[in-house]
XYZ file of N, CA and C in Angstrom:
876
model
N 0.768 -1.178 -0.015
C -0.027 -0.035 0.041
C 0.843 1.226 0.045
N 0.485 2.221 -0.770
C 1.204 3.440 -0.684
C 0.904 4.148 0.697
N 1.951 4.601 1.390
C 1.808 5.329 2.651
C 1.276 6.677 2.490
N 1.209 7.223 1.238
C 0.705 8.575 0.965
C -0.390 8.595 -0.059
N -1.679 8.543 0.415
C -2.709 8.516 -0.656
C -2.599 9.764 -1.477
N -2.903 9.509 -2.730
C -2.759 10.718 -3.792
C -4.080 10.991 -4.391
N -5.087 10.219 -4.218
C -6.343 10.517 -4.836
C -7.011 11.820 -4.373
N -7.153 12.789 -5.163
C -7.878 14.116 -4.736
C -9.287 13.825 -4.065
N -9.879 12.722 -4.575
C -11.259 12.386 -4.151
C -11.105 11.981 -2.613
N -10.160 11.044 -2.355
C -9.905 10.678 -0.984
C -9.455 11.749 -0.095
N -8.432 12.492 -0.528
C -7.955 13.580 0.277
C -8.946 14.692 0.667
N -9.761 15.034 -0.329
C -10.830 16.027 -0.015
C -11.812 15.489 0.936
N -12.144 14.137 0.749
C -13.099 13.427 1.693
C -12.527 13.623 3.128
N -11.268 13.192 3.291
C -10.662 13.153 4.631
C -10.654 14.549 5.283
N -10.190 15.457 4.516
C -10.083 17.017 4.999
C -11.529 17.487 5.418
N -12.494 17.104 4.612
C -13.828 17.359 4.996
C -14.341 16.769 6.213
N -14.102 15.441 6.342
C -14.481 14.667 7.480
C -13.885 15.143 8.715
N -12.566 15.487 8.686
C -11.826 15.903 9.864
C -12.196 17.251 10.240
N -12.345 18.239 9.348
C -12.703 19.522 9.685
C -14.118 19.671 10.327
N -15.074 18.880 9.765
C -16.387 18.841 10.409
C -16.319 18.228 11.862
N -15.595 17.257 12.001
C -15.383 16.588 13.399
C -14.767 17.676 14.364
N -13.782 18.291 13.947
C -13.023 19.319 14.788
C -13.989 20.488 15.130
N -14.813 20.826 14.125
C -15.726 21.995 14.389
C -16.787 21.587 15.439
N -17.360 20.358 15.333
C -18.281 19.753 16.262
C -17.729 19.629 17.647
N -16.479 19.213 17.771
C -15.792 19.007 19.074
C -15.579 20.412 19.682
N -15.436 21.483 18.933
C -15.263 22.779 19.468
C -16.581 23.484 19.779
N -17.683 22.732 19.469
C -19.076 23.148 19.810
C -19.306 24.464 19.034
N -18.966 24.526 17.759
C -19.165 25.655 16.900
C -20.169 25.226 15.796
N -20.895 26.162 15.242
C -21.792 25.966 14.169
C -21.049 26.354 12.894
N -21.599 25.956 11.707
C -21.114 26.270 10.408
C -21.092 27.764 10.280
N -22.193 28.452 10.818
C -22.208 29.911 10.780
C -21.034 30.600 11.496
N -20.676 29.976 12.691
C -19.512 30.498 13.496
C -18.307 30.400 12.623
N -18.084 29.199 12.045
C -16.838 28.966 11.207
C -16.867 29.835 9.971
N -18.005 30.081 9.370
C -18.125 31.021 8.206
C -17.733 32.470 8.452
N -18.069 32.909 9.676
C -17.783 34.258 10.008
C -16.338 34.405 10.321
N -15.674 33.410 10.985
C -14.246 33.430 11.203
C -13.376 33.526 10.052
N -13.844 32.988 8.922
C -13.065 33.082 7.688
C -13.531 34.010 6.752
N -14.540 34.836 7.210
C -15.168 35.810 6.344
C -15.825 35.240 5.109
N -16.416 34.129 5.410
C -17.086 33.386 4.384
C -18.572 33.250 4.720
N -19.154 32.048 4.333
C -20.603 31.804 4.644
C -20.807 30.425 5.189
N -21.997 30.264 5.870
C -22.296 28.928 6.279
C -22.401 27.904 5.173
N -22.904 28.432 4.005
C -22.961 27.577 2.780
C -21.586 27.130 2.443
N -20.568 28.109 2.421
C -19.198 27.822 1.959
C -18.498 26.700 2.899
N -18.796 26.819 4.270
C -18.333 25.879 5.185
C -19.024 24.442 4.842
N -20.253 24.561 4.533
C -20.964 23.292 4.197
C -20.296 22.657 2.971
N -19.971 23.458 2.013
C -19.287 22.793 0.727
C -17.938 22.142 1.120
N -17.223 22.815 2.033
C -15.902 22.269 2.486
C -16.196 20.960 3.279
N -17.193 20.901 4.097
C -17.435 19.828 4.992
C -18.049 18.600 4.181
N -18.588 18.944 3.035
C -19.257 17.877 2.123
C -18.306 17.365 1.189
N -17.017 17.967 1.192
C -16.084 17.529 0.229
C -16.127 18.113 -1.133
N -17.102 19.070 -1.346
C -17.348 19.631 -2.610
C -16.226 20.643 -3.011
N -15.536 21.198 -2.063
C -14.577 22.142 -2.404
C -13.389 22.171 -1.240
N -12.261 22.585 -1.518
C -11.238 22.635 -0.526
C -11.066 24.134 0.015
N -10.779 24.228 1.286
C -10.597 25.517 1.852
C -9.333 26.118 1.303
N -9.210 27.419 1.215
C -8.014 28.092 0.719
C -6.929 28.003 1.882
N -5.580 28.175 1.601
C -4.615 28.089 2.641
C -4.911 28.826 3.845
N -5.268 30.116 3.619
C -5.469 30.957 4.707
C -6.692 30.562 5.551
N -7.710 30.257 4.824
C -9.041 29.668 5.334
C -8.741 28.486 6.341
N -7.902 27.589 5.807
C -7.575 26.375 6.560
C -6.823 26.670 7.823
N -5.924 27.634 7.797
C -5.128 27.977 8.995
C -6.149 28.627 10.012
N -6.998 29.533 9.603
C -7.971 30.218 10.528
C -8.856 29.156 11.068
N -9.287 28.171 10.300
C -10.328 27.183 10.798
C -9.651 26.345 11.840
N -8.371 25.895 11.668
C -7.661 25.085 12.609
C -7.395 25.830 13.893
N -7.077 27.170 13.703
C -6.850 28.006 14.951
C -8.257 28.132 15.665
N -9.306 28.406 14.965
C -10.635 28.491 15.640
C -10.925 27.278 16.333
N -10.584 26.069 15.787
C -10.980 24.757 16.378
C -10.040 24.358 17.555
N -8.943 25.179 17.706
C -8.069 24.901 18.854
C -6.946 23.919 18.480
N -6.625 23.737 17.109
C -5.632 22.812 16.845
C -4.545 23.413 15.753
N -4.134 24.644 16.074
C -3.231 25.227 15.140
C -1.962 24.347 14.738
N -1.701 23.525 15.728
C -0.474 22.694 15.512
C -0.579 21.685 14.295
N -1.733 21.471 13.863
C -1.925 20.580 12.930
C -1.988 21.137 11.434
N -1.695 22.493 11.424
C -1.717 23.242 10.163
C -0.747 22.658 9.120
N 0.435 22.248 9.431
C 1.317 21.872 8.399
C 0.885 20.645 7.834
N 0.315 19.598 8.563
C -0.120 18.355 7.973
C -1.295 18.610 7.138
N -2.162 19.427 7.475
C -3.461 19.695 6.738
C -3.073 20.421 5.418
N -2.175 21.318 5.503
C -1.758 22.023 4.329
C -0.899 21.122 3.272
N -0.177 20.163 3.803
C 0.435 19.164 2.925
C -0.603 18.335 2.151
N -1.723 17.859 2.977
C -2.762 17.030 2.299
C -3.540 18.001 1.319
N -3.791 19.149 1.700
C -4.433 20.027 0.750
C -3.694 20.274 -0.471
N -2.330 20.478 -0.422
C -1.576 20.715 -1.692
C -1.527 19.353 -2.430
N -1.511 18.227 -1.846
C -1.541 16.946 -2.663
C -2.875 16.694 -3.255
N -3.980 17.211 -2.606
C -5.330 17.054 -3.282
C -5.338 18.029 -4.390
N -4.719 19.151 -4.432
C -4.821 20.133 -5.470
C -4.018 19.624 -6.706
N -2.917 18.979 -6.378
C -2.026 18.572 -7.473
C -2.360 17.258 -8.091
N -2.964 16.254 -7.191
C -3.196 14.945 -7.606
C -4.226 14.838 -8.808
N -4.275 13.637 -9.303
C -5.257 13.301 -10.377
C -5.774 11.815 -10.146
N -7.040 11.729 -10.207
C -7.607 10.515 -10.048
C -7.414 9.625 -11.278
N -7.180 8.332 -11.047
C -6.783 7.488 -12.218
C -7.792 7.335 -13.291
N -8.954 7.434 -13.169
C -10.112 7.226 -14.113
C -10.156 8.466 -15.005
N -9.620 9.578 -14.748
C -9.613 10.768 -15.500
C -8.997 10.470 -16.860
N -8.026 9.429 -16.988
C -7.473 9.094 -18.218
C -8.387 8.395 -19.124
N -9.665 7.934 -18.646
C -10.535 7.088 -19.485
C -11.697 7.964 -19.888
N -12.253 7.719 -21.005
C -13.298 8.422 -21.554
C -14.649 7.658 -21.225
N -14.874 7.556 -19.973
C -16.046 6.747 -19.467
C -17.231 7.750 -19.471
N -18.420 7.257 -20.026
C -19.744 7.976 -19.867
C -20.279 7.849 -18.530
N -21.222 8.643 -18.212
C -21.980 8.600 -16.970
C -22.723 7.332 -16.809
N -23.083 6.660 -17.934
C -23.766 5.363 -17.827
C -22.793 4.347 -17.344
N -21.576 4.409 -17.890
C -20.558 3.471 -17.443
C -19.953 3.791 -16.097
N -19.697 5.066 -15.833
C -19.176 5.452 -14.603
C -20.054 6.618 -13.906
N -21.050 6.150 -13.194
C -21.931 7.153 -12.637
C -21.198 8.033 -11.557
N -21.753 9.173 -11.287
C -21.008 10.133 -10.369
C -20.804 9.435 -8.979
N -21.872 8.737 -8.536
C -21.757 8.237 -7.111
C -20.668 7.133 -6.994
N -20.323 6.529 -8.084
C -19.278 5.560 -8.020
C -17.871 5.974 -8.076
N -17.652 7.303 -8.414
C -16.255 7.852 -8.353
C -15.698 7.826 -7.048
N -16.459 8.201 -6.080
C -15.917 8.191 -4.734
C -15.319 6.777 -4.274
N -16.113 5.713 -4.713
C -15.639 4.355 -4.394
C -14.326 4.144 -5.148
N -14.248 4.513 -6.361
C -12.911 4.241 -6.969
C -11.842 4.901 -6.378
N -12.031 6.124 -5.927
C -11.020 6.791 -5.159
C -10.617 6.136 -3.824
N -11.624 5.816 -3.114
C -11.450 4.963 -1.852
C -10.733 3.803 -2.070
N -11.190 3.021 -3.030
C -10.574 1.739 -3.288
C -9.091 1.851 -3.733
N -8.765 2.865 -4.421
C -7.408 2.931 -4.947
C -6.394 3.373 -3.847
N -6.939 3.832 -2.809
C -6.004 4.231 -1.555
C -6.148 3.406 -0.381
N -6.993 2.380 -0.426
C -7.382 1.632 0.753
C -6.070 0.791 1.176
N -5.985 0.722 2.570
C -4.809 -0.095 3.047
C -5.284 -1.569 3.065
N -6.658 -1.798 3.245
C -7.218 -3.160 3.339
C -8.564 -2.995 2.647
N -9.089 -4.156 2.069
C -10.299 -4.311 1.462
C -10.972 -5.603 1.864
N -11.903 -5.617 2.648
C -12.739 -6.792 3.102
C -14.055 -6.799 2.381
N -14.385 -8.010 1.766
C -15.617 -7.964 1.081
C -16.456 -9.347 1.320
N -17.743 -9.279 1.357
C -18.573 -10.443 1.232
C -19.340 -10.441 -0.029
N -19.334 -11.495 -0.773
C -20.044 -11.619 -2.008
C -20.940 -12.927 -2.017
N -22.249 -12.611 -2.260
C -23.231 -13.765 -2.012
C -23.612 -14.438 -3.422
N -23.527 -13.614 -4.596
C -24.036 -14.078 -5.837
C -22.977 -14.325 -6.908
N -21.912 -13.517 -6.858
C -20.900 -13.613 -7.876
C -19.565 -13.408 -7.142
N -18.367 -13.638 -7.959
C -17.054 -13.370 -7.437
C -16.827 -11.817 -7.363
N -16.077 -11.385 -6.349
C -15.777 -9.863 -6.285
C -15.152 -9.322 -7.491
N -15.560 -8.118 -7.916
C -15.162 -7.562 -9.138
C -13.624 -7.429 -9.239
N -12.944 -7.276 -8.231
C -11.447 -7.149 -8.256
C -10.788 -8.544 -8.685
N -11.610 -9.595 -8.518
C -11.049 -10.884 -8.753
C -11.741 -11.600 -10.053
N -12.428 -10.805 -10.828
C -13.062 -11.427 -11.911
C -12.166 -11.521 -13.218
N -12.475 -12.512 -14.035
C -11.757 -12.617 -15.321
C -12.612 -11.831 -16.276
N -11.971 -11.529 -17.332
C -12.693 -10.675 -18.417
C -14.039 -11.387 -18.843
N -13.920 -12.708 -19.270
C -15.208 -13.400 -19.763
C -16.186 -13.401 -18.671
N -15.859 -13.660 -17.413
C -16.738 -13.721 -16.294
C -17.472 -12.350 -16.122
N -16.678 -11.355 -16.088
C -17.174 -9.885 -16.032
C -18.274 -9.656 -17.130
N -17.761 -10.068 -18.378
C -18.844 -9.744 -19.555
C -20.134 -10.591 -19.174
N -20.025 -11.736 -18.713
C -21.246 -12.561 -18.501
C -22.126 -11.916 -17.350
N -21.470 -11.437 -16.329
C -22.102 -10.757 -15.138
C -22.936 -9.609 -15.744
N -22.205 -8.807 -16.461
C -22.873 -7.474 -16.972
C -24.040 -7.808 -17.890
N -23.849 -8.709 -18.725
C -24.995 -9.043 -19.656
C -26.052 -9.747 -18.889
N -25.839 -10.488 -17.766
C -26.914 -11.085 -17.102
C -27.610 -10.045 -16.272
N -27.072 -9.061 -15.745
C -27.735 -8.059 -14.982
C -28.434 -7.044 -15.941
N -27.990 -6.688 -17.090
C -28.605 -5.831 -17.964
C -28.574 -6.307 -19.333
N -29.312 -7.258 -19.740
C -29.231 -7.912 -21.047
C -29.482 -6.961 -22.248
N -30.124 -5.906 -21.994
C -30.585 -5.052 -23.037
C -29.537 -3.937 -23.430
N -28.503 -3.807 -22.703
C -27.509 -2.710 -22.987
C -26.713 -3.074 -24.200
N -26.314 -2.059 -25.026
C -25.532 -2.324 -26.263
C -24.124 -2.947 -25.937
N -23.516 -3.595 -26.903
C -22.466 -4.412 -26.852
C -21.219 -3.327 -26.486
N -21.326 -2.138 -27.083
C -20.251 -1.207 -26.784
C -20.140 -0.786 -25.377
N -21.411 -0.630 -24.699
C -21.344 -0.280 -23.325
C -20.943 -1.410 -22.461
N -21.186 -2.630 -22.881
C -20.703 -3.801 -22.095
C -19.175 -3.775 -22.063
N -18.553 -3.552 -23.184
C -17.183 -3.556 -23.246
C -16.490 -2.422 -22.490
N -17.244 -1.329 -22.512
C -16.757 -0.145 -21.680
C -16.799 -0.462 -20.069
N -17.813 -1.133 -19.757
C -17.836 -1.439 -18.284
C -16.839 -2.532 -17.925
N -16.587 -3.514 -18.856
C -15.539 -4.458 -18.664
C -14.255 -3.749 -18.565
N -14.053 -2.777 -19.437
C -12.797 -2.013 -19.307
C -12.518 -1.364 -18.024
N -13.633 -0.761 -17.570
C -13.537 -0.114 -16.216
C -13.170 -1.034 -15.120
N -13.791 -2.282 -15.188
C -13.505 -3.245 -14.061
C -12.103 -3.721 -14.163
N -11.606 -4.043 -15.337
C -10.208 -4.516 -15.577
C -9.256 -3.328 -15.084
N -9.613 -2.092 -15.444
C -8.748 -1.013 -15.072
C -8.747 -0.825 -13.550
N -9.827 -1.155 -12.843
C -9.799 -1.220 -11.344
C -8.780 -2.298 -10.892
N -8.944 -3.375 -11.490
C -8.015 -4.435 -11.002
C -6.431 -4.098 -11.141
N -6.149 -3.372 -12.319
C -4.800 -3.046 -12.560
C -4.401 -1.921 -11.505
N -5.216 -0.918 -11.274
C -5.060 0.112 -10.313
C -4.797 -0.364 -8.899
N -5.722 -1.285 -8.435
C -5.671 -1.738 -7.117
C -4.680 -2.894 -6.807
N -4.860 -3.962 -7.600
C -4.024 -5.122 -7.406
C -2.619 -4.953 -7.938
N -2.458 -4.036 -8.964
C -1.183 -3.776 -9.389
C -0.604 -2.478 -8.939
N -0.967 -2.066 -7.774
C -0.571 -0.778 -7.247
C 0.942 -0.848 -6.873
N 1.746 0.220 -7.335
C 3.051 0.378 -7.055
C 3.383 0.272 -5.607
N 4.449 -0.333 -5.213
C 4.779 -0.475 -3.764
C 4.012 -1.644 -3.241
N 3.413 -1.495 -2.097
C 2.624 -2.643 -1.506
C 1.174 -2.527 -1.800
N 0.590 -3.486 -2.462
C -0.784 -3.489 -2.754
C -1.647 -3.582 -1.450
N -2.968 -3.338 -1.548
C -3.752 -3.466 -0.293
C -3.951 -4.950 0.116
N -4.128 -5.181 1.435
C -4.557 -6.477 1.850
C -6.061 -6.745 1.392
N -6.143 -7.789 0.639
C -7.577 -8.159 0.191
C -8.023 -9.477 0.778
N -9.168 -9.274 1.464
C -9.839 -10.444 2.087
C -11.212 -10.665 1.557
N -11.436 -11.721 0.916
C -12.778 -11.899 0.300
C -13.392 -13.135 0.896
N -14.652 -12.953 1.350
C -15.510 -14.188 1.707
C -16.584 -14.273 0.605
N -16.580 -15.446 -0.079
C -17.573 -15.737 -1.078
C -18.492 -16.802 -0.719
N -19.759 -16.682 -0.978
C -20.640 -17.823 -0.654
C -20.470 -18.845 -1.590
N -20.460 -20.113 -1.261
C -20.220 -21.288 -2.039
C -21.235 -21.313 -3.355
N -22.416 -20.916 -3.177
C -23.328 -20.912 -4.339
C -22.854 -19.996 -5.400
N -22.187 -18.938 -5.073
C -21.617 -18.028 -6.068
C -20.655 -18.740 -6.940
N -19.803 -19.712 -6.336
C -18.831 -20.403 -7.059
C -19.389 -21.502 -7.908
N -20.494 -22.034 -7.442
C -21.231 -23.115 -8.167
C -22.040 -22.638 -9.365
N -22.292 -21.252 -9.306
C -23.295 -20.738 -10.442
C -22.394 -20.658 -11.707
N -22.751 -21.427 -12.771
C -21.980 -21.331 -14.095
C -22.247 -20.020 -14.728
N -21.718 -18.920 -14.245
C -21.825 -17.692 -14.842
C -21.032 -17.713 -16.225
N -21.792 -17.389 -17.344
C -21.119 -17.410 -18.656
C -21.040 -18.806 -19.132
N -21.440 -19.861 -18.456
C -21.349 -21.211 -18.892
C -20.222 -21.840 -18.082
N -20.152 -23.166 -18.278
C -19.214 -24.034 -17.411
C -17.832 -23.671 -17.656
N -17.485 -23.429 -18.956
C -16.012 -23.155 -19.206
C -15.603 -21.750 -18.554
N -16.433 -20.773 -18.727
C -16.033 -19.421 -18.184
C -16.037 -19.641 -16.617
N -17.073 -20.376 -16.006
C -17.038 -20.481 -14.533
C -15.697 -21.268 -14.149
N -15.280 -22.169 -14.838
C -14.089 -22.964 -14.429
C -12.829 -22.171 -14.610
N -12.801 -21.246 -15.640
C -11.678 -20.284 -15.831
C -11.566 -19.407 -14.633
N -12.804 -18.965 -14.127
C -12.823 -18.079 -13.027
C -12.318 -18.737 -11.802
N -12.695 -19.938 -11.509
C -12.237 -20.689 -10.439
C -10.726 -20.902 -10.374
N -10.216 -21.187 -11.630
C -8.692 -21.333 -11.763
C -8.007 -20.054 -11.471
N -8.692 -18.936 -11.887
C -8.067 -17.608 -11.674
C -7.993 -17.295 -10.047
N -9.134 -17.675 -9.403
C -9.202 -17.590 -7.960
C -8.012 -18.420 -7.342
N -7.867 -19.608 -7.779
C -6.655 -20.458 -7.262
C -5.311 -19.669 -7.461
N -5.164 -19.084 -8.548
C -3.859 -18.246 -8.744
C -3.801 -17.059 -7.866
N -4.836 -16.440 -7.591
C -4.846 -15.214 -6.774
C -4.540 -15.523 -5.331
N -4.983 -16.607 -4.708
C -4.884 -17.036 -3.419
C -3.426 -17.338 -3.033
N -2.646 -17.475 -4.110
C -1.181 -17.778 -3.914
C -0.480 -16.473 -3.436
N -1.011 -15.358 -3.765
C -0.446 -14.067 -3.405
C -0.618 -13.873 -1.877
N 0.562 -13.384 -1.148
C 0.518 -13.270 0.185
C -0.422 -12.275 0.796
N -0.829 -11.283 -0.064
C -1.682 -10.237 0.361
C -3.087 -10.425 0.044
N -3.491 -11.630 -0.591
C -4.893 -12.003 -0.868
C -5.282 -13.182 -0.090
N -6.468 -13.076 0.614
C -7.075 -14.185 1.265
C -8.500 -14.391 0.808
N -8.782 -15.656 0.349
C -10.216 -15.914 0.045
C -10.695 -17.044 0.962
N -11.989 -16.827 1.408
C -12.573 -17.849 2.217
C -13.877 -18.212 1.518
N -14.384 -19.430 1.626
C -15.649 -19.842 1.014
C -16.579 -20.095 2.174
N -17.765 -19.510 2.112
C -18.814 -19.751 3.126
C -19.685 -20.882 2.505
N -19.683 -22.010 3.219
C -20.384 -23.222 2.777
C -21.897 -23.014 2.818
N -22.529 -23.576 1.917
C -23.945 -23.566 1.808
C -24.657 -24.241 3.069
N -23.848 -25.219 3.591
C -24.288 -25.944 4.780
C -24.472 -25.014 6.037
N -23.917 -23.816 5.937
C -24.101 -22.887 7.143
C -25.472 -22.455 7.309
N -26.246 -22.363 6.207
C -27.536 -22.006 6.272
C -27.698 -20.421 6.293
N -28.662 -19.938 7.221
C -28.820 -18.582 7.369
C -27.502 -17.930 8.000
N -27.078 -16.766 7.538
C -25.850 -16.226 8.044
C -25.973 -14.620 8.062
N -24.899 -14.084 8.639
C -25.047 -12.585 8.808
C -24.846 -11.687 7.587
N -24.567 -12.446 6.362
C -24.556 -11.677 5.169
C -25.639 -11.988 4.320
N -26.723 -12.505 4.768
C -27.841 -12.981 3.988
C -28.598 -11.815 3.330
N -28.379 -10.589 3.789
C -29.012 -9.445 3.253
C -28.291 -8.841 2.044
N -27.092 -9.388 1.732
C -26.425 -9.016 0.576
C -24.975 -8.695 0.687
N -24.360 -8.419 -0.452
C -22.881 -8.125 -0.460
C -22.496 -6.798 0.120
N -21.286 -6.653 0.602
C -20.771 -5.333 1.047
C -19.280 -5.293 1.093
N -18.712 -4.240 1.118
C -17.257 -3.992 1.064
C -16.920 -3.032 2.213
N -15.813 -3.418 3.000
C -15.281 -2.607 3.996
C -13.992 -2.132 3.584
N -13.699 -0.704 3.529
C -12.369 -0.352 3.257
C -11.750 0.446 4.338
N -10.435 0.025 4.755
C -9.721 0.825 5.706
C -8.547 1.466 5.112
N -8.089 2.705 5.700
C -7.173 3.532 4.971
C -5.809 3.587 5.797
N -4.800 4.091 5.206
C -3.486 4.098 5.905
C -3.605 4.909 7.102
N -2.534 4.719 8.068
C -2.611 5.429 9.313
C -2.367 6.955 9.084
N -1.827 7.324 7.882
C -1.514 8.774 7.778
C -2.827 9.475 7.802
N -4.020 8.841 7.439
C -5.282 9.491 7.471
C -5.851 9.189 8.835
N -5.318 9.808 9.805
C -5.586 9.523 11.224
C -7.053 9.809 11.521
N -7.517 8.950 12.427
C -8.944 9.058 12.862
C -10.045 8.637 11.831
N -9.561 8.243 10.713
C -10.517 7.782 9.700
C -10.999 6.448 10.104
N -12.365 6.433 10.198
C -13.002 5.092 10.650
C -13.094 3.970 9.527
N -12.906 4.466 8.233
C -13.022 3.556 7.132
C -14.429 3.851 6.499
N -14.769 3.084 5.506
C -16.008 3.169 4.824
C -16.586 1.835 4.391
N -17.828 1.691 4.542
C -18.573 0.515 4.097
C -19.334 0.897 2.841
N -19.201 0.201 1.747
C -19.914 0.472 0.483
C -20.852 -0.672 0.206
N -22.070 -0.431 -0.021
C -23.094 -1.309 -0.537
C -23.655 -0.910 -1.843
N -23.589 -1.732 -2.865
C -24.019 -1.417 -4.181
C -25.465 -1.937 -4.360
N -26.314 -1.123 -5.080
C -27.651 -1.587 -5.468
C -27.922 -1.377 -6.983
N -28.969 -1.811 -7.405
C -29.304 -1.719 -8.838
C -29.353 -0.199 -9.217
N -29.741 0.637 -8.276
C -30.013 2.010 -8.661
C -28.691 2.872 -8.276
N -28.147 2.702 -7.144
C -26.983 3.544 -6.745
C -26.179 2.708 -5.623
N -25.179 3.356 -5.314
C -24.296 2.866 -4.156
C -24.539 3.687 -2.913
N -24.370 3.039 -1.786
C -24.573 3.770 -0.455
C -23.211 3.549 0.269
N -22.867 4.713 0.988
C -21.630 4.828 1.791
C -22.146 4.877 3.228
N -21.521 4.049 4.086
C -21.695 4.131 5.528
C -20.301 4.487 6.129
N -20.365 5.670 6.869
C -19.116 6.176 7.302
C -19.161 6.654 8.793
N -20.335 6.517 9.478
C -20.275 6.659 10.825
C -19.841 5.565 11.563
N -18.946 5.832 12.614
C -18.383 4.659 13.397
C -19.355 3.545 13.800
N -20.539 3.929 14.174
C -21.501 2.981 14.821
C -22.050 2.162 13.592
N -22.169 2.698 12.404
C -22.695 1.963 11.208
C -21.576 0.978 10.755
N -20.266 1.492 10.796
C -19.233 0.600 10.314
C -19.041 -0.574 11.276
N -19.327 -0.287 12.665
C -19.169 -1.378 13.633
C -20.033 -2.587 13.301
N -21.361 -2.275 12.795
C -22.295 -3.281 12.505
C -21.777 -4.238 11.367
N -21.215 -3.507 10.284
C -20.814 -4.364 9.177
C -19.451 -5.063 9.569
N -18.508 -4.427 10.368
C -17.360 -5.118 10.652
C -17.657 -6.384 11.603
N -18.622 -6.243 12.507
C -19.011 -7.451 13.277
C -19.635 -8.607 12.337
N -20.355 -8.083 11.405
C -20.906 -9.174 10.458
C -19.780 -9.845 9.688
N -18.715 -9.164 9.227
C -17.681 -9.597 8.521
C -16.869 -10.473 9.391
N -16.710 -10.322 10.674
C -15.889 -11.177 11.570
C -16.751 -12.455 11.703
N -18.018 -12.368 11.791
C -18.805 -13.568 11.927
C -18.755 -14.434 10.709
N -18.774 -13.821 9.558
C -18.742 -14.506 8.233
C -17.397 -15.198 8.096
N -16.308 -14.534 8.556
C -14.908 -15.068 8.382
C -14.801 -16.276 9.336
N -15.497 -16.232 10.482
C -15.411 -17.293 11.510
C -16.304 -18.635 10.944
N -17.398 -18.290 10.233
C -18.204 -19.345 9.721
C -17.653 -19.988 8.482
N -16.898 -19.174 7.737
C -16.408 -19.769 6.466
C -15.233 -20.753 6.628
N -15.001 -21.493 5.628
C -13.821 -22.457 5.555
C -12.555 -21.673 5.927
N -11.662 -22.248 6.561
C -10.380 -21.605 6.911
C -9.639 -21.324 5.516
N -8.826 -20.178 5.434
C -8.194 -19.917 4.197
C -7.300 -21.090 3.654
N -6.658 -21.828 4.486
C -5.781 -22.884 3.994
C -6.634 -23.996 3.326
N -8.000 -24.001 3.591
C -8.835 -25.025 2.976
C -9.385 -24.577 1.753
N -9.128 -23.290 1.328
C -9.731 -22.744 0.145
C -9.305 -23.384 -1.210
N -8.121 -23.617 -1.377
C -7.639 -24.140 -2.728
C -8.337 -25.434 -3.014
N -8.296 -26.360 -1.947
C -8.929 -27.701 -2.194
C -10.414 -27.576 -2.415
N -11.051 -26.810 -1.751
C -12.504 -26.596 -1.942
C -12.882 -26.070 -3.343
N -12.084 -25.036 -3.759
C -12.390 -24.449 -5.178
C -11.962 -25.461 -6.166
N -10.944 -26.213 -6.018
C -10.664 -27.244 -7.062
C -11.680 -28.325 -7.064
N -12.379 -28.621 -5.912
C -13.405 -29.739 -6.084
C -14.735 -29.158 -6.610
N -14.986 -27.792 -6.437
C -16.129 -27.207 -7.068
C -15.908 -27.164 -8.595
N -14.686 -26.787 -8.979
C -14.427 -26.791 -10.389
C -14.713 -28.118 -10.974
N -14.214 -29.173 -10.442
C -14.487 -30.569 -10.953
C -15.978 -30.987 -10.974
N -16.705 -30.369 -10.047
C -18.070 -30.843 -9.890
C -19.125 -30.012 -10.837
N -18.488 -28.952 -11.434
C -19.310 -28.089 -12.348
C -19.829 -28.930 -13.590
């Protein structure tokens, strides 16, 4: 993992998150903060929602107002990196249908995460999918979309894999719990499904990747309501509780309050305890491949 997140999306989010928390700890309103920087309550709202960055002088005044002027140098460094950085997907000509606005935050978070834990009930996690498997998933979900858009969505998913799994330096720790039924579903046909299983066997050989299979024999379980992803970030983004992302047919939802995240983290720990042990994964996946 990179010890210095560079995604402007992630850095703006953290600055917004931390400034809002510091203001609330100081028992000040947005209007109070706006007056202190000769701005407006709306302007402070934009900063705290991550829509805009504070100017250098604004940032110093806010930190002084919140009683933490000693943190100015650190905040200013992050602000400068947010201004200079560029999110990786800017290099791609993705339409809003392929890359909706709500998903851009997830791409930034994913690209900077120190660890990514996921539970998948229906299909293999997107970061671990082969190209033919991805194509089959996309066509299965939306069979009416044009072929060109299918290929653009495939391109986005493969680009995510290169960006995250191929990250320069140390890649993130990836821990995936997959329900056994997802591995037994012949997505794209038996040949495509078997190729996907062989790809998983290759991935679990990597020291930073862990895959567990949740057996169907477990019955009802804590992930029965659907898939989710928990992302944790490098220590440099101090006090960041992480993010849980849940995707739906219409949009994605982000859970960032500590009490919300605790619910999902507890569910993930129970799923990891119920699933087969990581060392059992290769034999189980090989058996499923033979039985397809």
